[in-house]
Amino acid sequence: MSDFVQHAIFEHRFWLEIMQNHAQFIHDALYPSEKDDIQRANSFIHQFSQLLSYVPSLDGANAVSFSITVDDNVEQFKQFKLYLLRHQLSGDIGIHLTPTFVNHMVNELEEYQNVLSYLKKSEVPPIFHELHHHLIWLLDASGHAGIIHDDLDGVEKRLKQKSNEFAKHFEQFYLKAVELTGYLRTNMHSFPALSRFNKDVELEMTLFKTFLKELEEMELSAEVLGTFTAPMADHMWREEQYYLMKLAQAKEEG
């Protein structure tokens, strides 16, 4: 199996499951009165499920055409998310998701489109600089921790405090990443402060992954009170794992 096909399988397997999850979250969050949008979300769930089931059969002959097909589906899904966001901002749709949550789902989708732009050309996606990943995933992680805090029952004081601390730390890291990105204009792509930052983020993200696994296990055994779900915890864990893997690749390249 070629290097390109291996990368294509890995990226599609990760991202198509994320897209399917997003469609499921939207489907489950829409008010019952939003019948047309529920139907559209359901259609995307099935589309991404079918595409995901095809990934193991990718080879040198079909990986590019598959990526082109996926790209079309992802663009349609992006337009659906933006449609939902527009209606949220206008206040004329019933959905149990915040505009920021939907906006972050668009950010993630656009990173998949970035990856697809290479796969469509039969190219292995390049290893992007660490700060590229920090800017995408730190804001996302802060949002994840915020969702956990808001979805936990008020009596879960310790867990709420822990999730709130993660949210604050990731937000602080994100602001630092914005500044560090500005430093790249010096054409210095590696420097001691960035190395320390990478280590700090990796440590915090590893702790957060452990926290997510604990929450998932507690949710599955009904030991935690709140509306936060085990599938949501698993979804977040997979994203943080992808982030850490991409960081490791970037450091190796540097």
XYZ file of N, CA and C in Angstrom:
762
model
N 0.846 -1.198 0.000
C 0.000 0.000 0.000
C 0.885 1.252 0.000
N 0.600 2.183 -0.901
C 1.432 3.384 -1.013
C 1.258 4.306 0.189
N 2.238 5.186 0.362
C 2.205 6.168 1.450
C 0.958 7.046 1.328
N 0.631 7.434 0.087
C -0.545 8.281 -0.146
C -1.830 7.585 0.302
N -1.996 6.330 -0.082
C -3.219 5.592 0.272
C -3.328 5.424 1.787
N -2.210 5.142 2.440
C -2.216 5.015 3.905
C -2.682 6.312 4.568
N -2.157 7.437 4.089
C -2.564 8.731 4.636
C -4.037 9.011 4.344
N -4.466 8.681 3.133
C -5.866 8.911 2.753
C -6.801 8.110 3.659
N -6.482 6.854 3.894
C -7.311 5.999 4.759
C -7.360 6.564 6.173
N -6.198 6.945 6.701
C -6.153 7.491 8.061
C -7.009 8.755 8.185
N -6.804 9.709 7.275
C -7.520 10.987 7.368
C -9.025 10.801 7.171
N -9.397 10.028 6.164
C -10.833 9.813 5.915
C -11.493 9.079 7.082
N -10.810 8.098 7.636
C -11.388 7.335 8.749
C -11.656 8.264 9.942
N -10.699 9.129 10.235
C -10.882 10.067 11.349
C -11.976 11.088 11.031
N -11.832 11.772 9.907
C -12.703 12.914 9.622
C -14.138 12.526 9.288
N -14.332 11.429 8.573
C -15.706 11.032 8.233
C -16.495 10.652 9.480
N -15.819 10.044 10.447
C -16.508 9.732 11.706
C -16.853 11.019 12.459
N -15.942 12.007 12.412
C -16.217 13.301 13.046
C -17.416 13.969 12.365
N -17.450 13.943 11.036
C -18.573 14.546 10.301
C -19.888 13.835 10.628
N -19.834 12.513 10.705
C -21.030 11.741 11.057
C -21.509 12.120 12.461
N -20.575 12.241 13.391
C -20.918 12.670 14.757
C -21.580 14.038 14.747
N -21.003 14.978 13.992
C -21.569 16.329 13.915
C -23.017 16.286 13.426
N -23.248 15.494 12.388
C -24.612 15.377 11.852
C -25.553 14.797 12.905
N -25.049 13.831 13.682
C -25.858 13.227 14.750
C -26.150 14.239 15.848
N -25.138 15.033 16.239
C -25.340 16.047 17.277
C -26.397 17.060 16.839
N -26.312 17.473 15.571
C -27.289 18.433 15.044
C -28.679 17.804 15.042
N -28.764 16.585 14.538
C -30.041 15.861 14.482
C -30.684 15.779 15.862
N -29.888 15.408 16.863
C -30.414 15.212 18.217
C -30.760 16.524 18.912
N -30.125 17.622 18.473
C -30.316 18.914 19.144
C -31.464 19.740 18.565
N -31.888 19.425 17.352
C -32.970 20.197 16.721
C -34.302 19.945 17.421
N -35.090 20.993 17.575
C -36.430 20.850 18.152
C -37.259 19.945 17.236
N -38.178 19.149 17.798
C -39.026 18.275 16.971
C -39.785 19.024 15.872
N -40.047 20.310 16.104
C -40.786 21.113 15.116
C -39.955 21.397 13.857
N -38.633 21.244 13.949
C -37.752 21.539 12.802
C -37.630 20.304 11.907
N -38.771 19.872 11.387
C -38.838 18.588 10.667
C -37.912 18.519 9.446
N -37.902 19.569 8.620
C -37.086 19.543 7.399
C -35.598 19.454 7.719
N -35.178 20.209 8.725
C -33.759 20.211 9.085
C -33.346 18.894 9.745
N -34.257 18.297 10.498
C -33.985 16.974 11.087
C -33.775 15.953 9.968
N -34.603 16.063 8.937
C -34.490 15.151 7.792
C -33.153 15.352 7.067
N -32.757 16.616 6.906
C -31.473 16.911 6.243
C -30.305 16.372 7.071
N -30.370 16.572 8.385
C -29.308 16.068 9.267
C -29.231 14.547 9.180
N -30.388 13.912 9.151
C -30.452 12.449 9.046
C -29.825 11.964 7.740
N -30.063 12.722 6.679
C -29.496 12.389 5.377
C -27.965 12.441 5.428
N -27.429 13.453 6.115
C -25.969 13.563 6.248
C -25.398 12.435 7.105
N -26.129 12.037 8.146
C -25.683 10.906 8.981
C -25.477 9.676 8.099
N -26.465 9.399 7.241
C -26.394 8.218 6.372
C -25.303 8.360 5.312
N -25.173 9.571 4.744
C -24.135 9.799 3.725
C -22.744 9.520 4.284
N -22.461 10.113 5.446
C -21.124 9.949 6.023
C -20.892 8.527 6.529
N -21.950 7.875 6.976
C -21.847 6.482 7.403
C -21.474 5.589 6.217
N -22.122 5.822 5.070
C -21.830 5.038 3.866
C -20.404 5.284 3.377
N -20.005 6.557 3.376
C -18.648 6.895 2.938
C -17.608 6.263 3.860
N -17.883 6.299 5.155
C -16.968 5.720 6.146
C -16.801 4.215 5.928
N -17.894 3.548 5.590
C -17.844 2.094 5.393
C -17.017 1.716 4.160
N -16.823 2.685 3.257
C -16.073 2.429 2.019
C -14.560 2.606 2.213
N -14.169 3.308 3.278
C -12.753 3.669 3.488
C -11.797 2.466 3.474
N -12.124 1.332 4.136
C -11.173 0.198 4.132
C -10.845 -0.338 2.740
N -11.720 -0.078 1.770
C -11.481 -0.605 0.419
C -10.736 0.385 -0.479
N -10.236 1.478 0.083
C -9.495 2.452 -0.723
C -8.165 1.862 -1.191
N -7.800 2.202 -2.432
C -6.504 1.794 -2.975
C -6.030 2.869 -3.948
N -4.923 2.591 -4.612
C -4.355 3.581 -5.524
C -5.273 3.952 -6.672
N -6.191 3.068 -7.011
C -7.068 3.308 -8.159
C -8.274 4.187 -7.826
N -8.710 4.173 -6.559
C -9.960 4.888 -6.248
C -9.833 5.978 -5.178
N -8.661 6.120 -4.564
C -8.524 7.063 -3.437
C -8.774 8.509 -3.846
N -8.323 8.889 -5.034
C -8.506 10.278 -5.484
C -9.970 10.552 -5.813
N -10.603 9.669 -6.583
C -12.016 9.878 -6.942
C -12.894 9.864 -5.692
N -12.541 9.010 -4.719
C -13.280 8.972 -3.454
C -13.141 10.306 -2.729
N -11.935 10.859 -2.706
C -11.692 12.137 -2.029
C -12.479 13.266 -2.683
N -12.605 13.212 -4.001
C -13.386 14.230 -4.720
C -14.864 14.116 -4.349
N -15.369 12.885 -4.290
C -16.764 12.655 -3.882
C -17.000 13.152 -2.462
N -16.084 12.809 -1.567
C -16.197 13.238 -0.168
C -16.203 14.757 -0.079
N -15.331 15.391 -0.847
C -15.225 16.854 -0.820
C -16.559 17.512 -1.164
N -17.269 16.950 -2.134
C -18.596 17.477 -2.504
C -19.569 17.350 -1.337
N -19.571 16.204 -0.684
C -20.460 15.973 0.462
C -20.128 16.899 1.626
N -18.844 17.085 1.859
C -18.398 17.939 2.967
C -18.789 19.395 2.711
N -18.662 19.836 1.465
C -19.062 21.213 1.132
C -20.566 21.409 1.345
N -21.365 20.423 0.965
C -22.817 20.504 1.203
C -23.116 20.582 2.700
N -22.375 19.804 3.481
C -22.569 19.798 4.934
C -22.163 21.149 5.534
N -21.106 21.720 4.980
C -20.671 23.046 5.438
C -21.778 24.075 5.214
N -22.387 24.034 4.043
C -23.464 24.985 3.743
C -24.657 24.780 4.680
N -24.914 23.535 5.048
C -26.004 23.242 5.993
C -25.680 23.819 7.368
N -24.444 23.638 7.810
C -24.038 24.191 9.108
C -24.136 25.715 9.109
N -23.697 26.335 8.020
C -23.754 27.801 7.936
C -25.196 28.293 7.874
N -26.048 27.520 7.224
C -27.489 27.832 7.194
C -28.056 27.805 8.617
N -27.693 26.774 9.376
C -28.147 26.676 10.772
C -27.631 27.859 11.587
N -26.363 28.195 11.382
C -25.753 29.302 12.126
C -26.438 30.626 11.795
N -26.740 30.838 10.516
C -27.457 32.071 10.118
C -28.786 32.173 10.846
N -29.517 31.064 10.890
C -30.831 31.069 11.550
C -30.698 31.223 13.064
N -29.625 30.681 13.623
C -29.391 30.885 15.054
C -29.147 32.359 15.353
N -28.355 32.996 14.504
C -28.035 34.413 14.708
C -29.264 35.293 14.512
N -30.208 34.806 13.697
C -31.466 35.548 13.484
C -32.514 35.185 14.529
N -32.234 34.125 15.298
C -33.160 33.709 16.359
C -34.424 33.044 15.868
N -34.353 32.395 14.687
C -35.577 31.783 14.157
C -35.414 30.289 13.864
N -34.665 29.605 14.742
C -34.563 28.149 14.643
C -34.495 27.577 16.055
N -35.097 26.407 16.239
C -35.068 25.748 17.548
C -34.014 24.658 17.566
N -32.931 24.899 18.293
C -31.846 23.914 18.365
C -31.111 24.063 19.695
N -30.816 22.918 20.325
C -30.139 22.918 21.628
C -28.618 22.913 21.470
N -28.104 23.734 20.570
C -26.660 23.921 20.416
C -26.400 25.418 20.377
N -25.281 25.852 20.929
C -24.966 27.279 20.880
C -24.374 27.626 19.511
N -24.485 28.894 19.093
C -23.847 29.305 17.834
C -22.341 29.022 17.827
N -21.694 29.182 18.973
C -20.249 28.926 19.044
C -19.938 27.454 18.792
N -20.771 26.559 19.318
C -20.583 25.127 19.086
C -20.679 24.831 17.588
N -21.693 25.396 16.938
C -21.872 25.184 15.494
C -20.694 25.791 14.730
N -20.262 26.968 15.160
C -19.128 27.634 14.514
C -17.860 26.794 14.610
N -17.633 26.173 15.765
C -16.462 25.309 15.932
C -16.570 24.072 15.036
N -17.783 23.580 14.824
C -17.966 22.444 13.914
C -17.616 22.850 12.481
N -17.891 24.112 12.134
C -17.498 24.617 10.809
C -15.970 24.696 10.718
N -15.328 25.175 11.784
C -13.856 25.253 11.807
C -13.230 23.885 11.556
N -13.767 22.869 12.221
C -13.231 21.513 12.059
C -13.441 21.025 10.628
N -14.627 21.263 10.111
C -14.938 20.846 8.745
C -13.972 21.494 7.754
N -13.653 22.765 7.978
C -12.735 23.457 7.064
C -11.321 22.875 7.124
N -10.937 22.337 8.279
C -9.634 21.665 8.353
C -9.666 20.373 7.529
N -10.802 19.677 7.526
C -10.947 18.493 6.670
C -10.851 18.914 5.206
N -11.482 20.027 4.850
C -11.395 20.518 3.473
C -9.947 20.843 3.099
N -9.204 21.357 4.059
C -7.781 21.639 3.840
C -7.031 20.345 3.510
N -7.299 19.302 4.285
C -6.680 17.991 4.042
C -7.129 17.437 2.684
N -8.416 17.579 2.394
C -8.964 17.065 1.132
C -8.355 17.756 -0.088
N -7.975 19.008 0.064
C -7.397 19.746 -1.069
C -6.120 19.063 -1.570
N -5.442 18.333 -0.695
C -4.246 17.569 -1.090
C -4.620 16.169 -1.569
N -5.515 15.518 -0.836
C -5.903 14.154 -1.208
C -6.536 14.115 -2.598
N -7.265 15.162 -2.963
C -7.908 15.224 -4.291
C -6.875 15.273 -5.414
N -5.670 15.716 -5.082
C -4.596 15.834 -6.083
C -3.599 14.671 -5.982
N -3.990 13.643 -5.237
C -3.123 12.475 -5.038
C -1.841 12.848 -4.292
N -1.963 13.837 -3.401
C -0.807 14.288 -2.624
C -0.999 13.951 -1.145
N 0.085 13.566 -0.493
C 0.056 13.372 0.963
C -0.044 14.752 1.607
N -1.014 14.975 2.505
C -1.108 16.288 3.159
C 0.200 16.619 3.871
N 0.681 17.862 3.741
C 1.951 18.216 4.380
C 1.842 18.212 5.902
N 2.986 18.186 6.552
C 3.003 18.312 8.017
C 3.003 19.799 8.337
N 1.898 20.283 8.842
C 1.770 21.706 9.135
C 2.501 22.058 10.433
N 2.858 23.314 10.559
C 3.531 23.812 11.767
C 2.644 23.582 12.989
N 3.286 23.396 14.147
C 2.531 23.157 15.389
C 1.451 24.214 15.620
N 1.793 25.477 15.329
C 0.850 26.565 15.628
C -0.401 26.500 14.757
N -0.278 25.909 13.588
C -1.470 25.680 12.751
C -2.482 24.839 13.525
N -1.991 23.786 14.159
C -2.868 22.889 14.923
C -3.327 23.533 16.232
N -2.433 24.279 16.880
C -2.826 24.955 18.123
C -4.016 25.887 17.888
N -3.971 26.640 16.793
C -5.033 27.625 16.536
C -6.377 26.957 16.262
N -6.351 25.770 15.688
C -7.613 25.052 15.428
C -8.125 24.374 16.698
N -7.240 23.598 17.331
C -7.703 22.657 18.350
C -7.760 23.211 19.768
N -6.988 24.257 20.083
C -7.057 24.810 21.444
C -8.389 25.506 21.695
N -8.839 26.277 20.710
C -10.144 26.936 20.843
C -11.242 25.884 20.947
N -11.074 24.837 20.160
C -12.016 23.723 20.167
C -12.043 23.041 21.539
N -10.857 22.787 22.094
C -10.761 22.120 23.401
C -11.365 22.970 24.509
N -11.155 24.283 24.426
C -11.764 25.188 25.409
C -13.284 25.084 25.339
N -13.801 25.021 24.102
C -15.245 24.848 23.917
C -15.730 23.520 24.461
N -14.947 22.464 24.254
C -15.295 21.136 24.775
C -15.441 21.172 26.291
N -14.431 21.748 26.955
C -14.454 21.813 28.420
C -15.628 22.659 28.911
N -15.936 23.721 28.163
C -17.078 24.572 28.518
C -18.401 23.834 28.407
N -18.531 23.010 27.372
C -19.752 22.210 27.183
C -19.917 21.229 28.339
N -18.815 20.581 28.713
C -18.868 19.628 29.831
C -19.350 20.340 31.092
N -18.759 21.496 31.374
C -19.145 22.278 32.558
C -20.640 22.581 32.552
N -21.148 23.025 31.393
C -22.551 23.438 31.304
C -23.517 22.259 31.351
N -23.059 21.088 30.877
C -23.944 19.917 30.812
C -23.967 19.089 32.098
N -23.009 19.336 32.978
C -22.995 18.600 34.248
C -24.022 19.180 35.210
N -24.633 18.312 35.983
C -25.601 18.739 36.991
C -24.914 19.645 38.021
N -25.684 20.568 38.569
C -25.146 21.520 39.542
C -24.522 20.890 40.769
N -24.937 19.663 41.106
C -24.373 19.006 42.297
C -22.977 18.413 42.038
N -22.599 18.316 40.759
C -21.284 17.747 40.417
C -20.212 18.841 40.517
N -20.058 19.391 41.709
C -19.189 20.560 41.913
C -17.735 20.304 41.494
N -17.192 19.162 41.906
C -15.776 18.887 41.625
C -15.521 18.768 40.123
N -16.400 18.044 39.443
C -16.237 17.855 38.002
C -16.456 19.161 37.245
N -17.416 19.963 37.716
C -17.671 21.255 37.069
C -16.461 22.178 37.234
N -15.875 22.152 38.427
C -14.700 22.992 38.681
C -13.522 22.553 37.799
N -13.354 21.239 37.704
C -12.261 20.687 36.899
C -12.419 21.071 35.423
N -13.640 20.923 34.906
C -13.880 21.252 33.498
C -13.716 22.748 33.256
N -14.113 23.561 34.224
C -13.966 25.012 34.100
C -12.488 25.409 34.055
N -11.671 24.719 34.851
C -10.222 24.991 34.850
C -9.607 24.632 33.497
N -10.024 23.489 32.941
C -9.534 23.109 31.614
C -9.925 24.168 30.582
N -11.169 24.625 30.633
C -11.649 25.631 29.676
C -10.790 26.889 29.745
N -10.497 27.337 30.971
C -9.687 28.553 31.149
C -8.258 28.351 30.650
N -7.683 27.195 30.971
C -6.306 26.916 30.545
C -6.197 26.881 29.020
N -7.142 26.204 28.364
C -7.088 26.102 26.903
C -7.307 27.466 26.245
N -8.150 28.277 26.847
C -8.371 29.624 26.310
C -7.092 30.457 26.437
N -6.422 30.332 27.582
C -5.148 31.049 27.782
C -4.090 30.554 26.796
N -4.052 29.252 26.594
C -3.115 28.683 25.620
C -3.415 29.218 24.216
N -4.694 29.308 23.884
C -5.079 29.790 22.548
C -4.581 31.216 22.329
N -4.789 32.073 23.328
C -4.340 33.468 23.206
C -2.820 33.537 23.039
N -2.118 32.671 23.740
C -0.657 32.628 23.599
C -0.265 32.142 22.203
N -1.012 31.158 21.684
C -0.729 30.630 20.340
C -0.891 31.710 19.276
N -1.887 32.585 19.459
C -2.097 33.698 18.515
C -0.852 34.584 18.486
N -0.317 34.911 19.673
C 0.889 35.742 19.749
C 2.095 35.028 19.145
N 2.266 33.767 19.495
C 3.413 33.010 18.982
C 3.371 32.900 17.458
N 2.164 32.813 16.908
C 2.018 32.752 15.448
C 2.566 34.026 14.811
N 2.344 35.150 15.473
C 2.892 36.419 14.980
C 4.410 36.406 14.923
N 5.036 35.669 15.845
C 6.502 35.612 15.883
C 7.082 34.891 14.671
N 6.268 34.063 14.018
C 6.762 33.317 12.853
C 7.145 34.249 11.704
N 6.688 35.510 11.775
C 7.046 36.479 10.732
C 8.546 36.781 10.729
N 9.230 36.383 11.796
C 10.692 36.549 11.851
C 11.403 35.495 11.009
N 10.608 34.551 10.475
C 11.140 33.382 9.756
C 11.858 32.399 10.680
N 11.652 32.563 11.991
C 12.112 31.556 12.960
C 10.929 30.641 13.246
N 11.039 29.399 12.828
C 9.912 28.481 12.971
C 10.034 27.579 14.190
N 11.142 27.742 14.904
C 11.333 27.001 16.150
C 12.168 27.862 17.089
N 11.731 27.965 18.339
C 12.472 28.738 19.339
C 12.090 28.208 20.717
N 12.930 28.439 21.737
C 12.714 27.817 23.051
C 11.330 28.043 23.657
N 10.785 29.248 23.528
C 9.465 29.527 24.116
C 8.381 28.676 23.456
N 8.533 28.429 22.161
C 7.566 27.584 21.448
C 7.701 26.130 21.898
N 8.931 25.673 22.082
C 9.152 24.295 22.544
C 8.506 24.072 23.908
N 8.676 25.048 24.806
C 8.065 24.930 26.138
C 6.545 24.953 26.034
N 6.032 25.818 25.159
C 4.586 25.917 24.954
C 4.027 24.583 24.467
N 4.703 23.967 23.504
C 4.257 22.668 22.986
C 4.173 21.626 24.101
N 5.193 21.615 24.964
C 5.207 20.652 26.077
C 4.072 20.922 27.058
N 3.842 22.200 27.369
C 2.763 22.571 28.296
C 1.401 22.138 27.752
N 1.198 22.377 26.453
C -0.075 22.015 25.817
C -0.248 20.498 25.813
N 0.802 19.785 25.463
C 0.731 18.316 25.420
C 0.367 17.741 26.781
N 0.967 18.280 27.820
C 0.686 17.804 29.173
C -0.772 18.057 29.550
N -1.236 19.277 29.301
C -2.617 19.631 29.650
C -3.616 18.810 28.840
N -3.303 18.611 27.558
C -4.202 17.856 26.686
C -4.249 16.380 27.089
N -3.137 15.845 27.529
C -3.099 14.455 28.002
C -3.954 14.298 29.258
N -3.872 15.274 30.155
C -4.712 15.263 31.362
C -6.191 15.358 30.992
N -6.489 16.190 29.996
C -7.879 16.373 29.562
C -8.424 15.091 28.941
N -7.588 14.391 28.183
C -8.005 13.108 27.594
C -8.366 12.102 28.688
N -7.557 12.073 29.748
C -7.844 11.178 30.880
C -9.173 11.557 31.521
N -9.403 12.847 31.681
C -10.655 13.363 32.243
C -11.847 12.935 31.383
N -11.695 13.019 30.073
C -12.770 12.622 29.154
C -13.081 11.129 29.277
N -12.043 10.308 29.389
C -12.257 8.862 29.543
C -12.986 8.554 30.851
N -12.609 9.266 31.915
C -13.285 9.081 33.206
C -14.761 9.449 33.093
N -15.033 10.564 32.433
C -16.422 11.002 32.253
C -17.214 9.998 31.424
N -16.587 9.494 30.362
C -17.265 8.521 29.502
C -17.634 7.271 30.295
N -16.699 6.783 31.103
C -16.961 5.582 31.906
C -18.036 5.835 32.960
N -17.992 7.020 33.593
C -19.004 7.363 34.599
C -20.382 7.512 33.965
N -20.399 8.070 32.752
C -21.675 8.254 32.057
C -22.263 6.902 31.661
N -21.428 6.009 31.171
C -21.897 4.681 30.758
C -22.445 3.883 31.935
N -21.907 4.126 33.120
C -22.380 3.405 34.312
C -23.321 4.256 35.167
N -23.784 5.365 34.599
C -24.757 6.258 35.264
C -24.255 6.796 36.607
N -22.942 6.973 36.727
C -22.367 7.455 37.986
C -22.260 8.973 38.047
N -22.495 9.635 36.920
C -22.390 11.094 36.894
C -23.745 11.683 36.512
N -24.103 12.801 37.148
C -25.389 13.446 36.893
C -25.219 14.593 35.904
N -26.111 14.627 34.921
C -26.062 15.703 33.939
C -26.538 15.221 32.585
N -26.430 16.104 31.583
C -26.891 15.760 30.233
C -25.728 15.458 29.288
N -24.500 15.511 29.795
C -23.330 15.196 28.973
C -23.336 13.700 28.658
N -23.092 13.352 27.391
C -23.231 11.954 26.969
C -21.887 11.270 26.720
N -21.892 9.953 26.833
C -20.692 9.156 26.558
C -20.228 9.308 25.100
N -21.145 9.305 24.099
C -20.692 9.516 22.715
C -20.000 10.864 22.512
N -20.481 11.907 23.213
C -19.843 13.220 23.104
C -18.432 13.168 23.691
N -18.269 12.477 24.827
C -16.944 12.339 25.450
C -15.992 11.599 24.515
N -16.480 10.537 23.887
C -15.657 9.756 22.960
C -15.259 10.591 21.746
N -16.200 11.374 21.236
C -15.950 12.262 20.094
C -14.833 13.255 20.429
N -14.943 13.876 21.591
C -13.929 14.850 22.022
C -12.573 14.177 22.201
N -12.576 12.986 22.800
C -11.323 12.260 23.031
C -10.605 11.985 21.718
N -11.348 11.561 20.699
C -10.742 11.259 19.399
C -10.129 12.515 18.766
N -10.806 13.654 18.930
C -10.264 14.902 18.386
C -8.975 15.309 19.100
N -8.958 15.184 20.421
C -7.752 15.547 21.175
C -6.603 14.603 20.832
N -6.909 13.335 20.602
C -5.886 12.355 20.214
C -5.289 12.722 18.854
N -6.131 13.117 17.916
C -5.682 13.532 16.577
C -4.765 14.748 16.695
N -5.175 15.694 17.518
C -4.397 16.915 17.764
C -3.006 16.569 18.292
N -2.939 15.716 19.299
C -1.650 15.330 19.882
C -0.766 14.605 18.868
N -1.387 13.780 18.024
C -0.625 13.058 17.016
C -0.030 14.018 15.987
N -0.835 15.006 15.573
C -0.361 16.002 14.607
C 0.752 16.865 15.208
N 0.637 17.175 16.488
C 1.693 17.932 17.176
C 3.000 17.146 17.186
N 2.899 15.855 17.479
C 4.088 14.996 17.523
C 4.768 14.949 16.151
N 3.961 14.862 15.092
C 4.511 14.842 13.730
C 5.221 16.155 13.409
N 4.601 17.267 13.804
C 5.175 18.587 13.527
C 6.507 18.768 14.255
N 6.558 18.285 15.502
C 7.797 18.398 16.289
C 8.912 17.553 15.661
N 8.530 16.379 15.183
C 9.492 15.478 14.542
C 10.074 16.121 13.290
N 9.183 16.785 12.544
C 9.576 17.460 11.305
C 10.509 18.629 11.609
N 10.190 19.351 12.721
C 10.987 20.525 13.096
C 12.367 20.137 13.568
